[in-house]
Amino acid sequence: MVDDQNLAPVAIDHFPPLGATMAEVEAMLDGLRAQDPDVRRGRFGMFSLRGNADIQDVAHRGYERFFSYNGLFARMLPSIGLMQQELLSGWASLLSTTPECGVLTSGGTDSLFNAVHSIREWAREHRPGVEPEIIAPFSAHASFTKSCHYLGVRLVRVPLDGEYRVDLEAMEAAITDRTVGLIASAPAWPHGVYDPIGKVAALARKRDLWLHVDACVGGCLTPFVRELGYAVPEFAFEHEGVCSVSLDLHKYGYAPKPCSALFYADEERRRYQGFATEEWSNGPYKTDAFVGSRPGGAVAGAWAVMRFLGHEGYLRTAQRTMSVRDQILAAIEQIPELHSVGSELSLVTIGSAELDIKVVGQGLASRGWSLFGVRHPELLHLTCDAVDDELVAEFIADLVDVTGRVSAGELNERGDLRYT
Ligand SMILES: *Cc1c(COP(=O)(O)O)cnc(C)c1O
């Protein structure tokens, strides 16, 4: 196991004096990979969100074709520019906005960082002199805390209600003269539940605040799951008062990493996005988001998957993912010691009132399942993907067996859960 400092044992501690052959390098790469958790059994945790083998192949091939391209130069590279436009048009149409109001970014954190930056810039115009505060549910992603830290914004976190959604009264009570924005998630990563977007949007309208909806994990999946007939809510610009929405194409869009998108309600809001300066030797410098150079391959991979799957393919993949979720939820229901909280979309939590869930987690880890955990409350955390039924059956069999052994006192080792 690699520890938190990533201080894995190394073969050399100096710069290699001589080069190696490609065959030697490949053997070393394979050796490195062999130390990692089982890719297959990691499909409910760290290796999830890849889709099936066909999707992975398409993403890989798209990436490879544009391997050496820099996404920073989209204005000069018609190919990258066009693929970006088509991606924005495609996903914008599912969120009730237009492509002109969107931007591709380098991952969820980049989207959230840019959203917080836009809120701050908007606040500077609309509320000059205010030291800005943003209010977020306790379950909102840690990247909001990070973004606010870097951008000099105060983040105020408010508690959740009994269903792990933001406590609306607490949110309203936390609003002060300095509050400029609100955050809601669709769904939130920890428990997989949707905050009441419509109600938070009404609050934002009433108090003239910028509402950002973080649909990083669910944004590319929710529209298809709703079409399949599952009761998942509208979360984007259908709600008046939603000002911006983030969704990660590199999650349920099945794009290679890093690739995310950030959309605004209108072009007026969109204009706070990005950065331009002429204040250096080269003159004009302009980027759409925070990062400069970024992989053109990720854009091409995202585009290839969108074209390969189309609406029908995403629908089919969503159906598969939800079938995986339903099987696991049904299995948890059959195990008296376990329960699940939240889990409204494809993220499944496993908790226990009687057993120490960290012992169950350790039992599963020792069988090669690399899962994440949630700390508040202590839960196991699974990300369902479009994997085959055989893997689901293997997981369920191990969950039943491990839980039985923990119950019988045969397993006692208490592993620490991985939270990121
Ligand atoms: C994954 C995720 C993020 C952060 O995304 P990265 O791509 O890891 O930077 C933000 N919000 C939610 C809800 C997420 O699931």
CSV table of C-alpha atoms and ligand atoms in Angstrom, one decimal:
chain,number,residue,atom,x,y,z
A,1,MET,CA,0.0,0.0,0.0
A,2,VAL,CA,1.2,3.5,-0.8
A,3,ASP,CA,1.1,5.7,2.3
A,4,ASP,CA,-0.2,9.2,2.4
A,5,GLN,CA,3.1,10.7,1.4
A,6,ASN,CA,3.3,8.4,-1.6
A,7,LEU,CA,6.6,7.2,-0.3
A,8,ALA,CA,6.6,3.8,-2.1
A,9,PRO,CA,9.8,1.9,-2.2
A,10,VAL,CA,11.8,3.1,-5.2
A,11,ALA,CA,14.4,1.3,-7.3
A,12,ILE,CA,16.7,4.3,-7.8
A,13,ASP,CA,17.1,7.5,-5.8
A,14,HIS,CA,19.1,9.4,-8.4
A,15,PHE,CA,18.6,10.6,-12.0
A,16,PRO,CA,19.0,7.5,-14.3
A,17,PRO,CA,22.5,8.0,-15.8
A,18,LEU,CA,21.7,5.9,-18.9
A,19,GLY,CA,18.6,5.4,-20.9
A,20,ALA,CA,16.8,2.0,-21.2
A,21,THR,CA,15.3,0.2,-24.1
A,22,MET,CA,11.6,0.6,-24.8
A,23,ALA,CA,11.1,-3.1,-23.9
A,24,GLU,CA,12.9,-2.4,-20.5
A,25,VAL,CA,10.8,0.7,-19.9
A,26,GLU,CA,7.6,-1.3,-20.7
A,27,ALA,CA,8.6,-4.1,-18.3
A,28,MET,CA,9.2,-1.5,-15.6
A,29,LEU,CA,5.8,0.1,-16.3
A,30,ASP,CA,4.1,-3.2,-16.0
A,31,GLY,CA,5.9,-3.9,-12.8
A,32,LEU,CA,4.7,-0.6,-11.4
A,33,ARG,CA,1.1,-1.4,-12.4
A,34,ALA,CA,1.3,-4.8,-10.8
A,35,GLN,CA,1.7,-3.1,-7.4
A,36,ASP,CA,-1.7,-1.4,-7.7
A,37,PRO,CA,-5.0,-2.6,-6.5
A,38,ASP,CA,-6.9,-5.1,-8.7
A,39,VAL,CA,-8.4,-3.0,-11.5
A,40,ARG,CA,-11.4,-5.3,-11.9
A,41,ARG,CA,-12.3,-5.4,-8.2
A,42,GLY,CA,-11.7,-1.7,-8.0
A,43,ARG,CA,-14.6,-1.0,-10.4
A,44,PHE,CA,-16.9,0.0,-7.5
A,45,GLY,CA,-14.3,2.4,-6.1
A,46,MET,CA,-11.1,3.9,-7.5
A,47,PHE,CA,-11.4,2.3,-11.0
A,48,SER,CA,-15.1,3.1,-11.6
A,49,LEU,CA,-16.5,5.5,-14.1
A,50,ARG,CA,-15.0,3.9,-17.2
A,51,GLY,CA,-18.0,2.3,-18.7
A,52,ASN,CA,-17.7,-1.0,-20.4
A,53,ALA,CA,-14.7,-2.2,-22.5
A,54,ASP,CA,-16.1,-0.7,-25.7
A,55,ILE,CA,-16.4,2.7,-24.2
A,56,GLN,CA,-12.9,2.5,-22.7
A,57,ASP,CA,-11.5,1.6,-26.1
A,58,VAL,CA,-13.2,4.5,-27.8
A,59,ALA,CA,-12.0,7.0,-25.2
A,60,HIS,CA,-8.5,5.6,-25.5
A,61,ARG,CA,-8.5,5.8,-29.3
A,62,GLY,CA,-9.8,9.3,-29.3
A,63,TYR,CA,-7.2,10.4,-26.8
A,64,GLU,CA,-4.4,8.7,-28.7
A,65,ARG,CA,-5.2,10.4,-32.0
A,66,PHE,CA,-4.8,13.8,-30.3
A,67,PHE,CA,-2.2,12.7,-27.8
A,68,SER,CA,0.2,15.6,-28.4
A,69,TYR,CA,-2.4,18.3,-28.9
A,70,ASN,CA,-2.6,21.1,-26.4
A,71,GLY,CA,-6.2,22.1,-25.6
A,72,LEU,CA,-4.9,25.6,-24.7
A,73,PHE,CA,-4.6,26.3,-28.4
A,74,ALA,CA,-8.2,25.4,-29.3
A,75,ARG,CA,-8.5,28.8,-31.1
A,76,MET,CA,-5.7,27.8,-33.5
A,77,LEU,CA,-6.5,24.1,-33.8
A,78,PRO,CA,-9.9,23.9,-35.7
A,79,SER,CA,-10.1,20.2,-34.8
A,80,ILE,CA,-10.0,20.8,-31.0
A,81,GLY,CA,-12.2,23.9,-31.3
A,82,LEU,CA,-14.8,22.0,-33.2
A,83,MET,CA,-14.9,19.0,-30.8
A,84,GLN,CA,-15.2,21.4,-27.9
A,85,GLN,CA,-18.1,23.2,-29.5
A,86,GLU,CA,-19.9,20.0,-30.2
A,87,LEU,CA,-19.4,18.7,-26.7
A,88,LEU,CA,-20.7,22.0,-25.3
A,89,SER,CA,-23.7,21.9,-27.7
A,90,GLY,CA,-24.5,18.3,-26.8
A,91,TRP,CA,-24.4,18.6,-23.0
A,92,ALA,CA,-25.9,22.1,-23.0
A,93,SER,CA,-29.0,20.7,-24.7
A,94,LEU,CA,-29.5,18.3,-21.8
A,95,LEU,CA,-29.3,21.1,-19.2
A,96,SER,CA,-31.6,23.6,-20.8
A,97,THR,CA,-28.9,26.1,-21.7
A,98,THR,CA,-26.9,27.0,-24.8
A,99,PRO,CA,-23.3,26.2,-25.8
A,100,GLU,CA,-22.3,29.9,-25.7
A,101,CYS,CA,-22.9,29.8,-22.0
A,102,GLY,CA,-20.5,26.9,-21.4
A,103,VAL,CA,-16.8,26.2,-21.1
A,104,LEU,CA,-14.8,23.0,-21.0
A,105,THR,CA,-12.4,22.7,-18.0
A,106,SER,CA,-9.8,20.4,-16.6
A,107,GLY,CA,-11.9,18.5,-14.2
A,108,GLY,CA,-14.4,19.0,-11.4
A,109,THR,CA,-12.1,21.0,-9.2
A,110,ASP,CA,-11.3,23.3,-12.1
A,111,SER,CA,-15.0,23.8,-12.8
A,112,LEU,CA,-15.7,24.6,-9.1
A,113,PHE,CA,-12.8,26.9,-8.9
A,114,ASN,CA,-14.0,28.8,-11.9
A,115,ALA,CA,-17.6,28.9,-10.6
A,116,VAL,CA,-16.4,30.4,-7.2
A,117,HIS,CA,-14.2,32.9,-9.2
A,118,SER,CA,-17.2,34.0,-11.3
A,119,ILE,CA,-19.3,34.4,-8.1
A,120,ARG,CA,-16.6,36.5,-6.6
A,121,GLU,CA,-16.2,38.7,-9.7
A,122,TRP,CA,-20.0,39.1,-10.0
A,123,ALA,CA,-20.1,40.1,-6.3
A,124,ARG,CA,-17.4,42.7,-6.8
A,125,GLU,CA,-19.6,44.4,-9.4
A,126,HIS,CA,-22.9,44.0,-7.6
A,127,ARG,CA,-21.8,44.2,-4.0
A,128,PRO,CA,-18.7,46.4,-4.0
A,129,GLY,CA,-16.7,46.4,-0.8
A,130,VAL,CA,-18.3,43.2,0.6
A,131,GLU,CA,-15.9,40.5,1.9
A,132,PRO,CA,-17.7,37.7,0.2
A,133,GLU,CA,-19.1,34.6,1.8
A,134,ILE,CA,-20.6,31.5,0.2
A,135,ILE,CA,-22.9,29.1,2.0
A,136,ALA,CA,-22.7,25.4,1.2
A,137,PRO,CA,-24.2,22.2,2.7
A,138,PHE,CA,-21.8,20.2,4.8
A,139,SER,CA,-21.9,17.5,2.1
A,140,ALA,CA,-20.7,19.8,-0.7
A,141,HIS,CA,-17.4,18.7,-2.2
A,142,ALA,CA,-14.1,19.5,-0.4
A,143,SER,CA,-13.0,21.3,-3.5
A,144,PHE,CA,-15.3,24.2,-2.6
A,145,THR,CA,-13.3,24.7,0.6
A,146,LYS,CA,-10.2,24.6,-1.5
A,147,SER,CA,-11.4,27.0,-4.1
A,148,CYS,CA,-12.7,29.5,-1.5
A,149,HIS,CA,-9.3,29.2,0.3
A,150,TYR,CA,-7.4,30.1,-2.9
A,151,LEU,CA,-9.8,32.8,-3.9
A,152,GLY,CA,-10.1,34.6,-0.6
A,153,VAL,CA,-13.8,33.8,-0.1
A,154,ARG,CA,-15.2,32.6,3.2
A,155,LEU,CA,-17.1,29.3,2.9
A,156,VAL,CA,-19.8,28.7,5.5
A,157,ARG,CA,-21.0,25.1,5.8
A,158,VAL,CA,-24.5,24.4,7.1
A,159,PRO,CA,-25.8,21.1,8.5
A,160,LEU,CA,-27.9,18.5,6.6
A,161,ASP,CA,-31.4,17.3,7.5
A,162,GLY,CA,-32.3,13.8,8.4
A,163,GLU,CA,-32.2,12.7,4.8
A,164,TYR,CA,-28.7,14.1,4.2
A,165,ARG,CA,-30.0,17.1,2.2
A,166,VAL,CA,-29.1,20.6,3.0
A,167,ASP,CA,-31.2,22.0,6.0
A,168,LEU,CA,-32.9,24.9,4.2
A,169,GLU,CA,-33.7,26.7,7.4
A,170,ALA,CA,-30.1,26.5,8.5
A,171,MET,CA,-29.1,27.8,5.1
A,172,GLU,CA,-31.4,30.7,5.2
A,173,ALA,CA,-30.4,31.5,8.8
A,174,ALA,CA,-26.7,31.6,7.8
A,175,ILE,CA,-27.3,34.3,5.2
A,176,THR,CA,-25.6,37.6,6.2
A,177,ASP,CA,-24.8,41.0,4.6
A,178,ARG,CA,-21.7,39.4,3.2
A,179,THR,CA,-23.3,36.3,1.6
A,180,VAL,CA,-23.0,36.4,-2.2
A,181,GLY,CA,-23.6,32.8,-3.2
A,182,LEU,CA,-25.2,29.4,-2.4
A,183,ILE,CA,-24.1,25.9,-3.3
A,184,ALA,CA,-26.3,22.8,-3.8
A,185,SER,CA,-25.3,19.4,-5.1
A,186,ALA,CA,-27.0,17.1,-7.6
A,187,PRO,CA,-26.3,14.7,-6.1
A,188,ALA,CA,-23.6,15.2,-3.4
A,189,TRP,CA,-20.7,12.8,-3.4
A,190,PRO,CA,-20.9,11.5,0.2
A,191,HIS,CA,-24.4,10.1,0.4
A,192,GLY,CA,-25.5,10.4,-3.2
A,193,VAL,CA,-28.6,12.6,-2.5
A,194,TYR,CA,-29.9,15.6,-4.3
A,195,ASP,CA,-30.2,18.8,-2.4
A,196,PRO,CA,-33.7,20.4,-3.0
A,197,ILE,CA,-32.5,22.5,-5.9
A,198,GLY,CA,-35.9,24.2,-6.6
A,199,LYS,CA,-36.1,25.4,-3.0
A,200,VAL,CA,-32.5,26.5,-2.8
A,201,ALA,CA,-33.1,28.3,-6.2
A,202,ALA,CA,-36.1,30.1,-4.7
A,203,LEU,CA,-34.1,31.2,-1.7
A,204,ALA,CA,-31.3,32.5,-4.0
A,205,ARG,CA,-33.8,34.5,-6.0
A,206,LYS,CA,-35.4,35.9,-2.9
A,207,ARG,CA,-32.1,37.1,-1.5
A,208,ASP,CA,-30.4,38.0,-4.8
A,209,LEU,CA,-27.6,35.4,-4.5
A,210,TRP,CA,-25.7,33.3,-7.1
A,211,LEU,CA,-26.6,29.7,-6.9
A,212,HIS,CA,-24.1,27.2,-8.2
A,213,VAL,CA,-25.3,23.6,-8.6
A,214,ASP,CA,-22.5,21.0,-8.4
A,215,ALA,CA,-23.6,18.2,-10.7
A,216,CYS,CA,-20.0,17.0,-11.2
A,217,VAL,CA,-20.8,13.4,-10.5
A,218,GLY,CA,-24.4,13.2,-11.5
A,219,GLY,CA,-24.8,15.8,-14.3
A,220,CYS,CA,-24.0,13.4,-17.2
A,221,LEU,CA,-26.1,10.6,-15.8
A,222,THR,CA,-29.2,12.2,-14.3
A,223,PRO,CA,-30.9,13.2,-17.5
A,224,PHE,CA,-30.7,9.7,-18.9
A,225,VAL,CA,-31.7,8.1,-15.6
A,226,ARG,CA,-34.8,10.3,-15.5
A,227,GLU,CA,-35.7,9.4,-19.1
A,228,LEU,CA,-35.5,5.7,-18.0
A,229,GLY,CA,-38.3,6.5,-15.5
A,230,TYR,CA,-36.4,6.8,-12.2
A,231,ALA,CA,-37.5,9.5,-9.9
A,232,VAL,CA,-34.5,11.8,-10.1
A,233,PRO,CA,-35.1,15.6,-10.0
A,234,GLU,CA,-34.4,18.4,-12.5
A,235,PHE,CA,-31.3,20.0,-11.3
A,236,ALA,CA,-30.2,22.6,-13.8
A,237,PHE,CA,-31.5,25.7,-15.6
A,238,GLU,CA,-35.1,24.5,-15.5
A,239,HIS,CA,-35.1,26.1,-12.1
A,240,GLU,CA,-35.0,29.9,-12.3
A,241,GLY,CA,-32.3,31.1,-9.9
A,242,VAL,CA,-29.7,28.5,-10.8
A,243,CYS,CA,-26.8,30.6,-12.1
A,244,SER,CA,-24.2,28.0,-13.0
A,245,VAL,CA,-23.9,24.2,-13.1
A,246,SER,CA,-20.8,22.0,-13.2
A,247,LEU,CA,-20.7,18.5,-14.7
A,248,ASP,CA,-17.7,16.2,-15.1
A,249,LEU,CA,-17.5,14.6,-18.5
A,250,HIS,CA,-14.7,12.4,-17.1
A,251,LYS,CA,-17.2,10.8,-14.7
A,252,TYR,CA,-20.5,9.5,-16.2
A,253,GLY,CA,-19.6,11.2,-19.6
A,254,TYR,CA,-16.9,8.5,-19.8
A,255,ALA,CA,-14.3,11.0,-21.1
A,256,PRO,CA,-10.7,10.5,-20.3
A,257,LYS,CA,-9.4,12.6,-17.4
A,258,PRO,CA,-9.3,15.6,-17.1
A,259,CYS,CA,-12.5,16.8,-18.7
A,260,SER,CA,-15.4,18.7,-17.1
A,261,ALA,CA,-17.8,21.4,-18.1
A,262,LEU,CA,-19.2,24.5,-16.5
A,263,PHE,CA,-22.4,26.1,-17.8
A,264,TYR,CA,-24.0,29.5,-17.0
A,265,ALA,CA,-27.7,30.5,-17.1
A,266,ASP,CA,-27.0,33.2,-19.6
A,267,GLU,CA,-24.2,35.0,-21.4
A,268,GLU,CA,-24.3,37.8,-18.8
A,269,ARG,CA,-23.2,35.4,-16.2
A,270,ARG,CA,-20.8,33.6,-18.6
A,271,ARG,CA,-18.7,36.8,-19.0
A,272,TYR,CA,-17.2,36.4,-15.5
A,273,GLN,CA,-15.6,33.2,-16.7
A,274,GLY,CA,-12.0,33.1,-17.8
A,275,PHE,CA,-9.0,35.5,-17.7
A,276,ALA,CA,-7.2,37.8,-20.0
A,277,THR,CA,-4.2,40.1,-19.7
A,278,GLU,CA,-1.7,41.9,-21.9
A,279,GLU,CA,0.6,42.7,-19.0
A,280,TRP,CA,3.7,40.8,-20.0
A,281,SER,CA,6.3,40.7,-22.8
A,282,ASN,CA,4.2,38.5,-25.2
A,283,GLY,CA,1.2,40.7,-25.1
A,284,PRO,CA,-2.3,39.2,-25.2
A,285,TYR,CA,-2.8,36.1,-23.1
A,286,LYS,CA,-6.3,34.7,-22.7
A,287,THR,CA,-7.6,31.4,-21.2
A,288,ASP,CA,-11.2,30.2,-20.8
A,289,ALA,CA,-10.6,28.7,-17.4
A,290,PHE,CA,-7.8,28.6,-14.8
A,291,VAL,CA,-5.3,26.2,-16.2
A,292,GLY,CA,-3.1,26.9,-19.2
A,293,SER,CA,-1.9,23.9,-21.1
A,294,ARG,CA,-4.3,21.0,-21.0
A,295,PRO,CA,-4.6,17.7,-22.8
A,296,GLY,CA,-6.2,17.9,-26.2
A,297,GLY,CA,-6.5,14.1,-26.0
A,298,ALA,CA,-9.1,14.4,-23.2
A,299,VAL,CA,-11.3,16.6,-25.5
A,300,ALA,CA,-10.9,14.2,-28.3
A,301,GLY,CA,-11.7,11.2,-26.1
A,302,ALA,CA,-14.8,12.9,-24.7
A,303,TRP,CA,-16.0,13.8,-28.2
A,304,ALA,CA,-15.3,10.3,-29.5
A,305,VAL,CA,-17.4,8.7,-26.7
A,306,MET,CA,-20.2,11.2,-27.2
A,307,ARG,CA,-20.3,10.3,-30.9
A,308,PHE,CA,-19.9,6.6,-30.3
A,309,LEU,CA,-22.7,6.3,-27.8
A,310,GLY,CA,-25.1,9.0,-28.8
A,311,HIS,CA,-28.3,9.5,-26.8
A,312,GLU,CA,-29.3,5.9,-27.2
A,313,GLY,CA,-25.9,4.6,-26.0
A,314,TYR,CA,-25.8,6.8,-22.9
A,315,LEU,CA,-29.3,5.7,-22.2
A,316,ARG,CA,-28.3,2.0,-22.4
A,317,THR,CA,-25.2,2.6,-20.3
A,318,ALA,CA,-27.3,4.4,-17.7
A,319,GLN,CA,-29.8,1.5,-17.6
A,320,ARG,CA,-26.9,-0.9,-17.0
A,321,THR,CA,-25.5,1.3,-14.2
A,322,MET,CA,-28.8,1.6,-12.5
A,323,SER,CA,-29.3,-2.2,-12.7
A,324,VAL,CA,-26.0,-2.6,-10.9
A,325,ARG,CA,-27.1,-0.1,-8.3
A,326,ASP,CA,-30.5,-1.8,-7.9
A,327,GLN,CA,-28.9,-5.3,-7.5
A,328,ILE,CA,-26.5,-4.0,-4.8
A,329,LEU,CA,-29.3,-2.1,-2.9
A,330,ALA,CA,-31.5,-5.2,-3.0
A,331,ALA,CA,-28.6,-7.3,-1.6
A,332,ILE,CA,-28.0,-4.8,1.2
A,333,GLU,CA,-31.7,-5.0,2.1
A,334,GLN,CA,-31.4,-8.7,2.5
A,335,ILE,CA,-28.5,-8.4,5.0
A,336,PRO,CA,-30.1,-7.6,8.4
A,337,GLU,CA,-26.9,-6.0,9.8
A,338,LEU,CA,-26.5,-3.5,6.9
A,339,HIS,CA,-28.4,-0.6,5.6
A,340,SER,CA,-27.9,2.1,3.0
A,341,VAL,CA,-28.5,5.8,3.3
A,342,GLY,CA,-29.1,8.3,0.4
A,343,SER,CA,-28.1,6.4,-2.7
A,344,GLU,CA,-30.6,8.2,-4.9
A,345,LEU,CA,-28.5,8.0,-8.1
A,346,SER,CA,-25.6,5.6,-8.7
A,347,LEU,CA,-23.6,6.1,-5.5
A,348,VAL,CA,-24.4,3.5,-2.9
A,349,THR,CA,-23.5,3.8,0.8
A,350,ILE,CA,-23.3,0.9,3.2
A,351,GLY,CA,-23.7,1.5,6.9
A,352,SER,CA,-24.4,-0.6,10.0
A,353,ALA,CA,-26.1,0.1,13.3
A,354,GLU,CA,-24.7,-3.1,14.9
A,355,LEU,CA,-21.3,-3.8,13.3
A,356,ASP,CA,-18.2,-1.7,12.9
A,357,ILE,CA,-18.4,-0.8,9.2
A,358,LYS,CA,-14.6,-0.3,9.2
A,359,VAL,CA,-14.2,-4.0,10.0
A,360,VAL,CA,-16.5,-4.9,7.1
A,361,GLY,CA,-14.5,-2.5,4.9
A,362,GLN,CA,-11.3,-4.2,5.9
A,363,GLY,CA,-12.8,-7.6,5.2
A,364,LEU,CA,-13.7,-6.5,1.7
A,365,ALA,CA,-10.4,-4.8,1.1
A,366,SER,CA,-8.6,-8.0,2.0
A,367,ARG,CA,-10.5,-9.6,-0.9
A,368,GLY,CA,-9.3,-7.0,-3.3
A,369,TRP,CA,-12.3,-4.6,-3.3
A,370,SER,CA,-10.9,-1.1,-3.1
A,371,LEU,CA,-13.8,1.0,-1.9
A,372,PHE,CA,-14.0,4.5,-0.5
A,373,GLY,CA,-15.5,5.6,2.8
A,374,VAL,CA,-17.6,8.4,4.2
A,375,ARG,CA,-16.8,9.8,7.7
A,376,HIS,CA,-20.0,11.6,8.7
A,377,PRO,CA,-21.5,9.1,9.4
A,378,GLU,CA,-19.1,6.3,9.0
A,379,LEU,CA,-20.1,4.4,5.7
A,380,LEU,CA,-18.7,2.5,2.9
A,381,HIS,CA,-19.1,4.2,-0.5
A,382,LEU,CA,-19.5,2.5,-3.8
A,383,THR,CA,-19.7,4.1,-7.2
A,384,CYS,CA,-21.8,2.0,-9.5
A,385,ASP,CA,-20.7,1.7,-13.1
A,386,ALA,CA,-21.8,-0.2,-16.2
A,387,VAL,CA,-20.0,-3.4,-15.1
A,388,ASP,CA,-21.1,-6.9,-15.9
A,389,ASP,CA,-23.4,-8.9,-13.6
A,390,GLU,CA,-20.7,-11.4,-12.8
A,391,LEU,CA,-18.7,-8.8,-11.0
A,392,VAL,CA,-21.8,-7.6,-9.2
A,393,ALA,CA,-22.5,-11.2,-8.1
A,394,GLU,CA,-18.9,-11.6,-6.8
A,395,PHE,CA,-19.2,-8.4,-4.8
A,396,ILE,CA,-22.5,-9.3,-3.3
A,397,ALA,CA,-21.3,-12.8,-2.4
A,398,ASP,CA,-18.2,-11.3,-0.6
A,399,LEU,CA,-20.4,-8.7,1.1
A,400,VAL,CA,-22.7,-11.4,2.5
A,401,ASP,CA,-19.8,-13.6,3.6
A,402,VAL,CA,-17.7,-10.8,5.1
A,403,THR,CA,-20.7,-9.4,7.0
A,404,GLY,CA,-21.5,-12.9,8.3
A,405,ARG,CA,-18.0,-13.4,9.6
A,406,VAL,CA,-17.8,-9.9,11.2
A,407,SER,CA,-21.2,-10.7,12.9
A,408,ALA,CA,-19.8,-14.0,14.1
A,409,GLY,CA,-16.7,-12.3,15.5
A,410,GLU,CA,-14.4,-14.2,13.1
A,411,LEU,CA,-13.1,-10.9,11.5
A,412,ASN,CA,-11.9,-8.1,13.8
A,413,GLU,CA,-9.3,-6.2,11.9
A,414,ARG,CA,-10.4,-2.6,11.6
A,415,GLY,CA,-9.0,-1.0,8.5
A,416,ASP,CA,-9.0,2.7,8.0
A,417,LEU,CA,-11.3,3.7,5.1
A,418,ARG,CA,-9.9,5.7,2.2
A,419,TYR,CA,-11.8,8.9,2.0
A,420,THR,CA,-10.2,10.2,-1.2
B,1,LIG,C1,-15.7,14.4,-8.3
B,1,LIG,C2,-16.4,15.5,-7.8
B,1,LIG,C3,-15.8,16.8,-7.7
B,1,LIG,C4,-14.4,17.1,-8.0
B,1,LIG,O1,-14.0,16.6,-9.2
B,1,LIG,P1,-12.4,16.3,-9.6
B,1,LIG,O2,-12.6,16.0,-11.1
B,1,LIG,O3,-12.0,15.2,-8.8
B,1,LIG,O4,-11.6,17.5,-9.4
B,1,LIG,C5,-16.7,17.8,-7.3
B,1,LIG,N1,-17.9,17.6,-6.9
B,1,LIG,C6,-18.5,16.4,-6.9
B,1,LIG,C7,-19.9,16.3,-6.5
B,1,LIG,C8,-17.7,15.3,-7.4
B,1,LIG,O5,-18.3,14.1,-7.4
